[in-house]
Amino acid sequence: GVDEQGLIRYLGAEKPADVAIETVPGAALPGFQNAHSHAFQYGMAGHAEQHEPGTRDDFWSWREAMYACAETFSPEQNEQVATTLYRHLLRNGYTSVVEFHYLHHDPTGRPYANLAEMGERLVAAARTAGIKITLVPVFYQKGDFGREPAPRQRRFISNTTDEYFKLLEASRPAVAQYGRARLGYGVHSLRAVEAADVLATYAQGPNDLPFHLHAAEQILEVERSLAHLGARPVEWLLDNLPLSEQFHLVHCTHMTADETRRLAQSGAQVVLCPGTEGNLGDGIFPLVDYAAAGGRWSIGTDSHISLNPLEDLRWLDYGQRLIHRRRNTFADGATTLVDTTFFAGQRAGGHRVADYFALGQPLDAVVYDLAQPLLAQAGPAHLLPAIVYTADPTTILGTLVDGQWAYQAGAMS
Ligand code: ZN
């Protein structure tokens, strides 16, 4: 039972006599938390898959296609594409999204009259769709380690921490327009911001908010970091920042065994984006070793090549099964996958929750159809694994945000 704010007021098998109730023949999981999104990239998802014979297509050539998409995107397009994306995230069982936002300025690279114009459009899209959003405007300053930005990056650029903080502050009223919106901050990556300014951004920023950044997605990035900073990206972050639960490091694909152990023990959390990492040929994150050392992680849809959280969880698990040649990659696989991505995802969005469902906590849930044959025959012991390893969006009856249906099967607009 929920109150008018969508907060859970009772939990139990016995319904109080004075409460009207809607009965649903399904099984509810806590809503999935999407901890990493670049909404505008949904405008090109699946459009960079024709590979010319005799050429090499990798992360860096994909990035050129992504820049071409970013060059002309208007505020209206940003809002339209984000609205469509967020509706489809709800349809896939996500109830919140962290928008890692760097498409800040107009197509000539000049700030909009409202510095946070593009971020405000993302918040408006989330409101239209009904999803929770944490807007994370990030500082983007350089083209690469020690290099000036390329013309195609002009819409992303703030030159100084002062410029970035003005943008961040301008984002506060945008976030205040929607009761389900929150704010985070961060830097794009070590390759996009000077090391001293990464430290200044963290030190001078609002330390009550989650801090996000990309790290160690590509081998070339690790090599350039070694050449420029004398350290690998994750190594540098461990040595120079007070990493803690406040930090959310996206990807961290390429780490040594020592970095993996230290990062896990630092309390910082990793955001894994298996659909995108697979699509871009990034590599495979050392998840078994990281988890064994106590590391925590969330998931994100990043470039949005896949929007199904269960597909992304399977990618994660199957990648590890393939390289370790065993099936029990995690103790109690499905439970571990759902549990860690829920709590780490909540922290990535700046939320504090006690449990999946708890009194006084918002009712955010995705409901799977127990009439579907594979779920109908699963029984309590196998129901969660049956959902995690077999379900797709057609198995979903609906998604609840703050106790209201934000999506119901058959009612998709
Ligand atoms: Zn990203």
mmCIF file of C-alpha atoms and ligand atoms in Angstrom:
data_model
loop_
_atom_site.group_PDB
_atom_site.id
_atom_site.type_symbol
_atom_site.label_atom_id
_atom_site.label_comp_id
_atom_site.label_asym_id
_atom_site.label_seq_id
_atom_site.Cartn_x
_atom_site.Cartn_y
_atom_site.Cartn_z
ATOM 1 C CA GLY A 1 0.000 0.000 0.000
ATOM 2 C CA VAL A 2 1.211 3.485 -0.841
ATOM 3 C CA ASP A 3 0.253 6.996 0.181
ATOM 4 C CA GLU A 4 -0.384 9.938 -2.178
ATOM 5 C CA GLN A 5 3.369 10.510 -2.551
ATOM 6 C CA GLY A 6 3.897 6.913 -3.620
ATOM 7 C CA LEU A 7 5.659 6.019 -0.360
ATOM 8 C CA ILE A 8 5.088 2.500 0.945
ATOM 9 C CA ARG A 9 2.713 2.588 3.937
ATOM 10 C CA TYR A 10 2.217 -1.124 4.569
ATOM 11 C CA LEU A 11 3.821 -4.317 3.363
ATOM 12 C CA GLY A 12 2.318 -7.736 3.953
ATOM 13 C CA ALA A 13 0.032 -10.527 2.862
ATOM 14 C CA GLU A 14 -2.908 -9.269 4.918
ATOM 15 C CA LYS A 15 -4.639 -6.262 3.375
ATOM 16 C CA PRO A 16 -6.031 -3.744 5.881
ATOM 17 C CA ALA A 17 -9.817 -3.748 5.552
ATOM 18 C CA ASP A 18 -10.091 -0.049 4.746
ATOM 19 C CA VAL A 19 -7.645 -0.036 1.834
ATOM 20 C CA ALA A 20 -8.633 -0.377 -1.818
ATOM 21 C CA ILE A 21 -6.167 -2.587 -3.675
ATOM 22 C CA GLU A 22 -5.286 -3.415 -7.259
ATOM 23 C CA THR A 23 -4.338 -7.043 -7.759
ATOM 24 C CA VAL A 24 -1.721 -7.880 -10.378
ATOM 25 C CA PRO A 25 -0.846 -11.476 -11.410
ATOM 26 C CA GLY A 26 2.853 -10.781 -11.422
ATOM 27 C CA ALA A 27 6.115 -10.795 -9.520
ATOM 28 C CA ALA A 28 7.665 -7.448 -8.636
ATOM 29 C CA LEU A 29 11.356 -6.680 -8.610
ATOM 30 C CA PRO A 30 12.692 -3.331 -7.432
ATOM 31 C CA GLY A 31 12.919 -0.984 -10.418
ATOM 32 C CA PHE A 32 16.247 -1.168 -12.233
ATOM 33 C CA GLN A 33 18.664 1.752 -11.851
ATOM 34 C CA ASN A 34 20.302 2.982 -15.047
ATOM 35 C CA ALA A 35 23.542 4.525 -13.774
ATOM 36 C CA HIS A 36 24.961 5.807 -17.067
ATOM 37 C CA SER A 37 23.198 7.364 -20.063
ATOM 38 C CA HIS A 38 24.081 9.779 -22.866
ATOM 39 C CA ALA A 39 20.543 10.369 -24.143
ATOM 40 C CA PHE A 40 21.498 11.985 -27.459
ATOM 41 C CA GLN A 41 23.343 8.829 -28.522
ATOM 42 C CA TYR A 42 19.969 7.053 -28.717
ATOM 43 C CA GLY A 43 19.548 9.132 -31.889
ATOM 44 C CA MET A 44 22.265 7.017 -33.579
ATOM 45 C CA ALA A 45 21.920 3.637 -31.824
ATOM 46 C CA GLY A 46 22.278 0.913 -34.443
ATOM 47 C CA HIS A 47 23.320 3.385 -37.140
ATOM 48 C CA ALA A 48 27.069 2.742 -36.951
ATOM 49 C CA GLU A 49 27.087 -0.949 -37.800
ATOM 50 C CA GLN A 50 28.133 -0.920 -41.452
ATOM 51 C CA HIS A 51 31.837 -1.654 -41.475
ATOM 52 C CA GLU A 52 33.770 -0.919 -44.676
ATOM 53 C CA PRO A 53 35.774 -3.928 -45.884
ATOM 54 C CA GLY A 54 39.507 -3.528 -45.358
ATOM 55 C CA THR A 55 39.149 -0.846 -42.649
ATOM 56 C CA ARG A 56 39.356 -0.986 -38.879
ATOM 57 C CA ASP A 57 36.234 0.152 -37.044
ATOM 58 C CA ASP A 58 36.715 0.515 -33.296
ATOM 59 C CA PHE A 59 35.833 2.809 -30.411
ATOM 60 C CA TRP A 60 37.713 5.724 -31.974
ATOM 61 C CA SER A 61 35.983 5.528 -35.387
ATOM 62 C CA TRP A 62 32.621 5.019 -33.646
ATOM 63 C CA ARG A 63 33.385 8.164 -31.659
ATOM 64 C CA GLU A 64 33.678 10.141 -34.918
ATOM 65 C CA ALA A 65 30.177 8.954 -35.914
ATOM 66 C CA MET A 66 28.930 9.957 -32.449
ATOM 67 C CA TYR A 67 30.489 13.429 -32.788
ATOM 68 C CA ALA A 68 28.734 13.844 -36.148
ATOM 69 C CA CYS A 69 25.434 13.063 -34.394
ATOM 70 C CA ALA A 70 26.227 15.562 -31.609
ATOM 71 C CA GLU A 71 27.154 18.368 -34.012
ATOM 72 C CA THR A 72 23.656 19.327 -35.117
ATOM 73 C CA PHE A 73 21.403 18.151 -32.293
ATOM 74 C CA SER A 74 18.973 20.940 -31.300
ATOM 75 C CA PRO A 75 17.456 21.394 -27.828
ATOM 76 C CA GLU A 76 14.106 20.233 -29.259
ATOM 77 C CA GLN A 77 15.677 17.083 -30.717
ATOM 78 C CA ASN A 78 17.456 16.473 -27.440
ATOM 79 C CA GLU A 79 14.160 16.552 -25.585
ATOM 80 C CA GLN A 80 12.344 14.411 -28.175
ATOM 81 C CA VAL A 81 15.000 11.721 -28.355
ATOM 82 C CA ALA A 82 15.395 11.663 -24.567
ATOM 83 C CA THR A 83 11.621 11.383 -24.074
ATOM 84 C CA THR A 84 11.461 8.385 -26.421
ATOM 85 C CA LEU A 85 14.495 6.836 -24.750
ATOM 86 C CA TYR A 86 13.144 7.292 -21.213
ATOM 87 C CA ARG A 87 9.764 5.793 -22.161
ATOM 88 C CA HIS A 88 11.578 2.742 -23.513
ATOM 89 C CA LEU A 89 13.727 2.523 -20.384
ATOM 90 C CA LEU A 90 10.509 2.345 -18.327
ATOM 91 C CA ARG A 91 9.188 -0.308 -20.698
ATOM 92 C CA ASN A 92 12.328 -2.330 -19.970
ATOM 93 C CA GLY A 93 11.951 -2.016 -16.198
ATOM 94 C CA TYR A 94 14.230 0.917 -15.385
ATOM 95 C CA THR A 95 12.718 3.410 -12.938
ATOM 96 C CA SER A 96 15.613 5.863 -12.778
ATOM 97 C CA VAL A 97 18.381 7.117 -15.028
ATOM 98 C CA VAL A 98 21.668 8.928 -14.430
ATOM 99 C CA GLU A 99 22.230 11.292 -17.332
ATOM 100 C CA PHE A 100 25.981 11.807 -17.799
ATOM 101 C CA HIS A 101 25.588 15.038 -19.698
ATOM 102 C CA TYR A 102 28.209 16.884 -21.750
ATOM 103 C CA LEU A 103 26.345 18.148 -24.853
ATOM 104 C CA HIS A 104 26.137 21.586 -23.251
ATOM 105 C CA HIS A 105 26.444 24.329 -25.889
ATOM 106 C CA ASP A 106 24.927 25.390 -29.201
ATOM 107 C CA PRO A 107 26.245 23.981 -32.517
ATOM 108 C CA THR A 108 28.793 26.795 -32.812
ATOM 109 C CA GLY A 109 30.147 26.012 -29.342
ATOM 110 C CA ARG A 110 28.639 29.106 -27.685
ATOM 111 C CA PRO A 111 26.760 28.643 -24.418
ATOM 112 C CA TYR A 112 22.979 28.937 -24.706
ATOM 113 C CA ALA A 113 21.368 31.992 -23.049
ATOM 114 C CA ASN A 114 20.269 29.521 -20.390
ATOM 115 C CA LEU A 115 23.584 27.791 -19.633
ATOM 116 C CA ALA A 116 21.698 24.634 -18.669
ATOM 117 C CA GLU A 117 19.362 24.641 -21.705
ATOM 118 C CA MET A 118 20.271 21.119 -22.807
ATOM 119 C CA GLY A 119 20.192 19.706 -19.274
ATOM 120 C CA GLU A 120 16.797 21.319 -18.709
ATOM 121 C CA ARG A 121 15.539 19.498 -21.819
ATOM 122 C CA LEU A 122 16.664 16.197 -20.354
ATOM 123 C CA VAL A 123 14.818 16.916 -17.111
ATOM 124 C CA ALA A 124 11.721 17.891 -19.120
ATOM 125 C CA ALA A 125 11.970 14.615 -21.053
ATOM 126 C CA ALA A 126 12.198 12.638 -17.812
ATOM 127 C CA ARG A 127 9.121 14.445 -16.486
ATOM 128 C CA THR A 128 7.144 13.707 -19.659
ATOM 129 C CA ALA A 129 8.137 10.039 -19.543
ATOM 130 C CA GLY A 130 7.700 9.745 -15.753
ATOM 131 C CA ILE A 131 11.157 8.343 -14.949
ATOM 132 C CA LYS A 132 13.409 9.513 -12.101
ATOM 133 C CA ILE A 133 16.516 11.323 -13.313
ATOM 134 C CA THR A 134 19.839 12.365 -11.843
ATOM 135 C CA LEU A 135 21.325 14.997 -14.107
ATOM 136 C CA VAL A 136 25.124 14.894 -13.996
ATOM 137 C CA PRO A 137 26.504 17.814 -16.014
ATOM 138 C CA VAL A 138 30.181 16.951 -16.493
ATOM 139 C CA PHE A 139 33.259 19.074 -17.078
ATOM 140 C CA TYR A 140 34.783 18.518 -20.556
ATOM 141 C CA GLN A 141 37.825 20.640 -21.371
ATOM 142 C CA LYS A 142 40.379 18.907 -23.667
ATOM 143 C CA GLY A 143 40.571 16.880 -26.854
ATOM 144 C CA ASP A 144 42.752 14.234 -25.248
ATOM 145 C CA PHE A 145 45.569 14.109 -22.682
ATOM 146 C CA GLY A 146 47.270 17.511 -23.033
ATOM 147 C CA ARG A 147 45.596 18.251 -26.389
ATOM 148 C CA GLU A 148 43.287 21.076 -27.342
ATOM 149 C CA PRO A 149 39.731 20.065 -28.232
ATOM 150 C CA ALA A 150 38.901 19.199 -31.842
ATOM 151 C CA PRO A 151 36.266 21.372 -33.593
ATOM 152 C CA ARG A 152 33.801 18.493 -33.322
ATOM 153 C CA GLN A 153 34.015 18.651 -29.527
ATOM 154 C CA ARG A 154 33.137 22.353 -29.333
ATOM 155 C CA ARG A 155 29.656 21.801 -27.891
ATOM 156 C CA PHE A 156 31.110 20.007 -24.865
ATOM 157 C CA ILE A 157 33.760 22.464 -23.738
ATOM 158 C CA SER A 158 34.164 24.506 -20.565
ATOM 159 C CA ASN A 159 37.647 26.015 -20.415
ATOM 160 C CA THR A 160 38.027 26.428 -16.670
ATOM 161 C CA THR A 161 36.600 25.043 -13.454
ATOM 162 C CA ASP A 162 34.868 28.427 -12.958
ATOM 163 C CA GLU A 163 33.057 28.027 -16.283
ATOM 164 C CA TYR A 164 32.104 24.496 -15.362
ATOM 165 C CA PHE A 165 30.802 25.462 -11.916
ATOM 166 C CA LYS A 166 28.618 28.190 -13.500
ATOM 167 C CA LEU A 167 27.107 25.498 -15.710
ATOM 168 C CA LEU A 168 26.619 23.211 -12.733
ATOM 169 C CA GLU A 169 24.943 25.946 -10.685
ATOM 170 C CA ALA A 170 22.697 26.854 -13.637
ATOM 171 C CA SER A 171 21.572 23.216 -13.639
ATOM 172 C CA ARG A 172 20.146 23.473 -10.114
ATOM 173 C CA PRO A 173 16.964 25.384 -11.125
ATOM 174 C CA ALA A 174 16.508 22.981 -14.056
ATOM 175 C CA VAL A 175 16.538 20.050 -11.650
ATOM 176 C CA ALA A 176 14.255 21.899 -9.202
ATOM 177 C CA GLN A 177 11.503 21.959 -11.850
ATOM 178 C CA TYR A 178 10.799 18.239 -11.448
ATOM 179 C CA GLY A 179 10.264 16.578 -8.083
ATOM 180 C CA ARG A 180 11.868 13.333 -9.261
ATOM 181 C CA ALA A 181 15.076 14.998 -10.492
ATOM 182 C CA ARG A 182 18.386 15.222 -8.671
ATOM 183 C CA LEU A 183 21.823 16.578 -9.432
ATOM 184 C CA GLY A 184 25.289 15.037 -9.589
ATOM 185 C CA TYR A 185 28.624 16.352 -10.843
ATOM 186 C CA GLY A 186 31.887 15.152 -12.268
ATOM 187 C CA VAL A 187 34.380 15.243 -15.094
ATOM 188 C CA HIS A 188 34.177 13.451 -18.421
ATOM 189 C CA SER A 189 37.471 11.594 -17.947
ATOM 190 C CA LEU A 190 41.164 12.105 -17.289
ATOM 191 C CA ARG A 191 41.668 12.463 -21.020
ATOM 192 C CA ALA A 192 39.122 15.308 -21.245
ATOM 193 C CA VAL A 193 40.148 17.395 -18.195
ATOM 194 C CA GLU A 194 43.612 18.457 -16.992
ATOM 195 C CA ALA A 195 44.688 16.493 -13.929
ATOM 196 C CA ALA A 196 44.913 19.590 -11.708
ATOM 197 C CA ASP A 197 41.395 20.599 -12.742
ATOM 198 C CA VAL A 198 40.048 17.114 -12.011
ATOM 199 C CA LEU A 199 41.325 17.546 -8.452
ATOM 200 C CA ALA A 200 39.955 21.107 -8.228
ATOM 201 C CA THR A 201 36.545 20.067 -9.559
ATOM 202 C CA TYR A 202 36.258 17.414 -6.898
ATOM 203 C CA ALA A 203 37.669 19.529 -4.057
ATOM 204 C CA GLN A 204 35.630 22.659 -4.783
ATOM 205 C CA GLY A 205 32.460 20.894 -5.893
ATOM 206 C CA PRO A 206 29.336 19.986 -3.890
ATOM 207 C CA ASN A 207 30.629 16.958 -2.013
ATOM 208 C CA ASP A 208 27.177 15.877 -0.926
ATOM 209 C CA LEU A 209 26.443 14.836 -4.535
ATOM 210 C CA PRO A 210 27.614 11.735 -6.425
ATOM 211 C CA PHE A 211 30.748 12.292 -8.540
ATOM 212 C CA HIS A 212 30.935 10.501 -11.897
ATOM 213 C CA LEU A 213 33.694 10.044 -14.470
ATOM 214 C CA HIS A 214 34.740 7.666 -17.262
ATOM 215 C CA ALA A 215 37.991 5.747 -16.744
ATOM 216 C CA ALA A 216 40.155 3.195 -18.562
ATOM 217 C CA GLU A 217 37.686 2.205 -21.273
ATOM 218 C CA GLN A 218 40.339 1.743 -23.974
ATOM 219 C CA ILE A 219 43.930 0.415 -24.104
ATOM 220 C CA LEU A 220 45.059 3.504 -26.049
ATOM 221 C CA GLU A 221 43.641 5.680 -23.266
ATOM 222 C CA VAL A 222 45.691 3.735 -20.692
ATOM 223 C CA GLU A 223 48.845 4.142 -22.807
ATOM 224 C CA ARG A 224 48.312 7.888 -23.214
ATOM 225 C CA SER A 225 47.624 8.252 -19.500
ATOM 226 C CA LEU A 226 50.918 6.490 -18.729
ATOM 227 C CA ALA A 227 52.746 8.805 -21.134
ATOM 228 C CA HIS A 228 51.068 12.002 -19.903
ATOM 229 C CA LEU A 229 50.516 11.409 -16.176
ATOM 230 C CA GLY A 230 53.044 8.654 -15.520
ATOM 231 C CA ALA A 231 50.253 6.418 -14.263
ATOM 232 C CA ARG A 232 47.387 4.325 -15.553
ATOM 233 C CA PRO A 233 43.971 6.076 -15.223
ATOM 234 C CA VAL A 234 42.580 4.050 -12.315
ATOM 235 C CA GLU A 235 46.009 3.998 -10.644
ATOM 236 C CA TRP A 236 46.166 7.811 -10.903
ATOM 237 C CA LEU A 237 42.670 8.196 -9.445
ATOM 238 C CA LEU A 238 43.527 5.861 -6.558
ATOM 239 C CA ASP A 239 46.732 7.767 -5.817
ATOM 240 C CA ASN A 240 45.352 11.302 -6.122
ATOM 241 C CA LEU A 241 41.700 11.370 -5.049
ATOM 242 C CA PRO A 242 40.062 10.243 -1.791
ATOM 243 C CA LEU A 243 38.007 7.581 -3.562
ATOM 244 C CA SER A 244 34.927 6.584 -1.584
ATOM 245 C CA GLU A 245 31.284 5.621 -2.009
ATOM 246 C CA GLN A 246 30.706 9.098 -3.502
ATOM 247 C CA PHE A 247 32.661 8.135 -6.659
ATOM 248 C CA HIS A 248 31.210 6.304 -9.649
ATOM 249 C CA LEU A 249 33.857 5.252 -12.183
ATOM 250 C CA VAL A 250 32.370 4.273 -15.523
ATOM 251 C CA HIS A 251 33.876 1.247 -17.378
ATOM 252 C CA CYS A 252 37.335 0.662 -15.761
ATOM 253 C CA THR A 253 37.713 -2.084 -18.352
ATOM 254 C CA HIS A 254 41.498 -2.126 -18.313
ATOM 255 C CA MET A 255 42.963 -2.529 -14.847
ATOM 256 C CA THR A 256 45.877 -4.488 -13.427
ATOM 257 C CA ALA A 257 45.205 -7.009 -10.651
ATOM 258 C CA ASP A 258 46.535 -4.456 -8.170
ATOM 259 C CA GLU A 259 44.233 -1.675 -9.443
ATOM 260 C CA THR A 260 41.270 -4.076 -9.345
ATOM 261 C CA ARG A 261 41.888 -4.986 -5.708
ATOM 262 C CA ARG A 262 42.608 -1.409 -4.602
ATOM 263 C CA LEU A 263 39.558 -0.007 -6.386
ATOM 264 C CA ALA A 264 37.300 -2.649 -4.808
ATOM 265 C CA GLN A 265 38.674 -1.801 -1.359
ATOM 266 C CA SER A 266 38.397 1.982 -1.858
ATOM 267 C CA GLY A 267 34.596 1.921 -1.596
ATOM 268 C CA ALA A 268 34.272 3.675 -4.960
ATOM 269 C CA GLN A 269 31.819 1.994 -7.289
ATOM 270 C CA VAL A 270 32.123 0.984 -10.908
ATOM 271 C CA VAL A 271 29.415 1.550 -13.506
ATOM 272 C CA LEU A 272 29.475 -1.230 -16.099
ATOM 273 C CA CYS A 273 27.775 -0.830 -19.471
ATOM 274 C CA PRO A 274 28.076 -4.300 -20.970
ATOM 275 C CA GLY A 275 25.919 -3.729 -24.061
ATOM 276 C CA THR A 276 27.894 -0.673 -25.095
ATOM 277 C CA GLU A 277 31.259 -2.087 -23.993
ATOM 278 C CA GLY A 278 30.572 -5.166 -26.119
ATOM 279 C CA ASN A 279 29.318 -3.137 -29.067
ATOM 280 C CA LEU A 280 32.401 -0.895 -29.022
ATOM 281 C CA GLY A 281 34.831 -3.758 -28.519
ATOM 282 C CA ASP A 282 36.178 -2.211 -25.308
ATOM 283 C CA GLY A 283 37.173 -5.421 -23.554
ATOM 284 C CA ILE A 284 35.917 -7.416 -20.576
ATOM 285 C CA PHE A 285 35.919 -5.993 -17.048
ATOM 286 C CA PRO A 286 37.595 -8.277 -14.432
ATOM 287 C CA LEU A 287 34.321 -8.690 -12.575
ATOM 288 C CA VAL A 288 34.968 -11.988 -10.771
ATOM 289 C CA ASP A 289 38.204 -10.665 -9.252
ATOM 290 C CA TYR A 290 36.667 -7.263 -8.472
ATOM 291 C CA ALA A 291 33.628 -8.833 -6.786
ATOM 292 C CA ALA A 292 35.800 -11.267 -4.830
ATOM 293 C CA ALA A 293 37.713 -8.268 -3.423
ATOM 294 C CA GLY A 294 34.424 -6.708 -2.258
ATOM 295 C CA GLY A 295 33.909 -4.360 -5.225
ATOM 296 C CA ARG A 296 30.447 -3.005 -5.943
ATOM 297 C CA TRP A 297 29.002 -2.099 -9.307
ATOM 298 C CA SER A 298 25.938 -0.722 -11.069
ATOM 299 C CA ILE A 299 24.903 -0.944 -14.736
ATOM 300 C CA GLY A 300 24.163 1.672 -17.390
ATOM 301 C CA THR A 301 22.905 1.687 -20.957
ATOM 302 C CA ASP A 302 25.475 4.320 -22.045
ATOM 303 C CA SER A 303 25.074 4.492 -25.876
ATOM 304 C CA HIS A 304 21.706 2.657 -25.666
ATOM 305 C CA ILE A 305 22.509 -0.128 -28.102
ATOM 306 C CA SER A 306 20.662 -2.315 -25.563
ATOM 307 C CA LEU A 307 17.955 -1.053 -23.195
ATOM 308 C CA ASN A 308 17.115 -4.344 -21.484
ATOM 309 C CA PRO A 309 18.744 -4.525 -18.023
ATOM 310 C CA LEU A 310 18.425 -8.304 -17.985
ATOM 311 C CA GLU A 311 20.291 -8.577 -21.282
ATOM 312 C CA ASP A 312 23.045 -6.419 -19.801
ATOM 313 C CA LEU A 313 23.212 -8.550 -16.633
ATOM 314 C CA ARG A 314 23.477 -11.672 -18.796
ATOM 315 C CA TRP A 315 26.243 -10.087 -20.869
ATOM 316 C CA LEU A 316 28.137 -9.429 -17.640
ATOM 317 C CA ASP A 317 27.687 -12.920 -16.285
ATOM 318 C CA TYR A 318 28.252 -14.757 -19.570
ATOM 319 C CA GLY A 319 31.422 -12.787 -20.341
ATOM 320 C CA GLN A 320 32.821 -13.975 -17.014
ATOM 321 C CA ARG A 321 31.577 -17.558 -17.539
ATOM 322 C CA LEU A 322 33.282 -17.646 -20.938
ATOM 323 C CA ILE A 323 36.670 -16.415 -19.742
ATOM 324 C CA HIS A 324 36.635 -18.496 -16.522
ATOM 325 C CA ARG A 325 35.004 -21.547 -18.185
ATOM 326 C CA ARG A 326 32.602 -22.190 -15.321
ATOM 327 C CA ARG A 327 28.961 -21.376 -14.569
ATOM 328 C CA ASN A 328 28.954 -20.279 -10.936
ATOM 329 C CA THR A 329 30.745 -17.002 -11.492
ATOM 330 C CA PHE A 330 28.996 -15.469 -8.474
ATOM 331 C CA ALA A 331 27.627 -17.057 -5.343
ATOM 332 C CA ASP A 332 23.891 -17.130 -6.021
ATOM 333 C CA GLY A 333 24.199 -15.477 -9.455
ATOM 334 C CA ALA A 334 20.810 -13.887 -10.138
ATOM 335 C CA THR A 335 20.434 -12.573 -6.581
ATOM 336 C CA THR A 336 23.923 -11.085 -6.637
ATOM 337 C CA LEU A 337 23.324 -9.401 -9.990
ATOM 338 C CA VAL A 338 20.027 -7.813 -8.969
ATOM 339 C CA ASP A 339 21.174 -6.909 -5.461
ATOM 340 C CA THR A 340 24.456 -5.167 -6.249
ATOM 341 C CA THR A 341 23.159 -3.270 -9.265
ATOM 342 C CA PHE A 342 20.138 -2.055 -7.296
ATOM 343 C CA PHE A 343 22.037 -0.638 -4.321
ATOM 344 C CA ALA A 344 25.038 0.679 -6.277
ATOM 345 C CA GLY A 345 22.641 2.159 -8.847
ATOM 346 C CA GLN A 346 20.694 3.956 -6.109
ATOM 347 C CA ARG A 347 23.930 5.471 -4.790
ATOM 348 C CA ALA A 348 24.977 6.456 -8.341
ATOM 349 C CA GLY A 349 21.777 8.495 -8.556
ATOM 350 C CA GLY A 350 22.282 10.069 -5.140
ATOM 351 C CA HIS A 351 19.451 8.090 -3.513
ATOM 352 C CA ARG A 352 19.552 6.397 -0.105
ATOM 353 C CA VAL A 353 17.384 3.338 0.368
ATOM 354 C CA ALA A 354 17.193 0.717 3.094
ATOM 355 C CA ASP A 355 15.855 -2.210 1.113
ATOM 356 C CA TYR A 356 14.185 -3.194 -2.175
ATOM 357 C CA PHE A 357 10.807 -2.362 -0.661
ATOM 358 C CA ALA A 358 10.555 -0.718 2.750
ATOM 359 C CA LEU A 359 8.066 1.333 4.729
ATOM 360 C CA GLY A 360 8.448 5.026 3.940
ATOM 361 C CA GLN A 361 10.403 4.308 0.774
ATOM 362 C CA PRO A 362 9.020 5.072 -2.728
ATOM 363 C CA LEU A 363 7.385 2.109 -4.485
ATOM 364 C CA ASP A 364 9.486 1.776 -7.652
ATOM 365 C CA ALA A 365 9.059 -1.635 -9.236
ATOM 366 C CA VAL A 366 8.916 -3.670 -12.410
ATOM 367 C CA VAL A 367 6.271 -6.390 -12.565
ATOM 368 C CA TYR A 368 6.855 -9.607 -14.527
ATOM 369 C CA ASP A 369 3.959 -11.661 -15.881
ATOM 370 C CA LEU A 370 3.559 -14.894 -13.900
ATOM 371 C CA ALA A 371 1.341 -16.303 -16.662
ATOM 372 C CA GLN A 372 4.356 -16.500 -18.980
ATOM 373 C CA PRO A 373 5.215 -20.228 -19.268
ATOM 374 C CA LEU A 374 8.835 -20.041 -18.093
ATOM 375 C CA LEU A 375 7.874 -18.043 -15.016
ATOM 376 C CA ALA A 376 4.662 -19.998 -14.339
ATOM 377 C CA GLN A 377 6.613 -23.243 -13.979
ATOM 378 C CA ALA A 378 9.602 -21.802 -12.101
ATOM 379 C CA GLY A 379 8.344 -21.968 -8.494
ATOM 380 C CA PRO A 380 9.740 -19.758 -5.738
ATOM 381 C CA ALA A 381 13.258 -21.267 -5.784
ATOM 382 C CA HIS A 382 13.799 -20.613 -9.476
ATOM 383 C CA LEU A 383 11.641 -17.558 -10.093
ATOM 384 C CA LEU A 384 14.309 -14.872 -9.797
ATOM 385 C CA PRO A 385 16.870 -16.757 -11.944
ATOM 386 C CA ALA A 386 14.097 -17.502 -14.481
ATOM 387 C CA ILE A 387 13.371 -13.775 -14.726
ATOM 388 C CA VAL A 388 17.025 -12.717 -14.901
ATOM 389 C CA TYR A 389 18.130 -15.349 -17.411
ATOM 390 C CA THR A 390 15.041 -15.614 -19.659
ATOM 391 C CA ALA A 391 12.822 -12.520 -19.483
ATOM 392 C CA ASP A 392 12.565 -9.731 -22.035
ATOM 393 C CA PRO A 393 10.285 -6.682 -22.282
ATOM 394 C CA THR A 394 7.354 -8.819 -23.461
ATOM 395 C CA THR A 395 7.430 -10.482 -20.017
ATOM 396 C CA ILE A 396 6.780 -7.175 -18.262
ATOM 397 C CA LEU A 397 3.244 -6.277 -17.179
ATOM 398 C CA GLY A 398 4.206 -2.785 -16.097
ATOM 399 C CA THR A 399 6.598 -0.469 -14.322
ATOM 400 C CA LEU A 400 5.699 1.557 -11.230
ATOM 401 C CA VAL A 401 7.321 4.829 -10.214
ATOM 402 C CA ASP A 402 6.281 6.317 -6.860
ATOM 403 C CA GLY A 403 3.414 3.835 -6.692
ATOM 404 C CA GLN A 404 1.894 4.837 -10.057
ATOM 405 C CA TRP A 405 2.057 2.968 -13.362
ATOM 406 C CA ALA A 406 4.629 4.752 -15.501
ATOM 407 C CA TYR A 407 4.259 2.015 -18.100
ATOM 408 C CA GLN A 408 1.672 -0.704 -18.570
ATOM 409 C CA ALA A 409 1.796 -3.385 -21.250
ATOM 410 C CA GLY A 410 -0.703 -2.613 -23.983
ATOM 411 C CA ALA A 411 -0.875 1.068 -23.045
ATOM 412 C CA MET A 412 2.383 2.206 -24.692
ATOM 413 C CA SER A 413 1.944 5.511 -26.489
HETATM 414 ZN ZN ZN B 1 29.709 7.069 -21.285
#
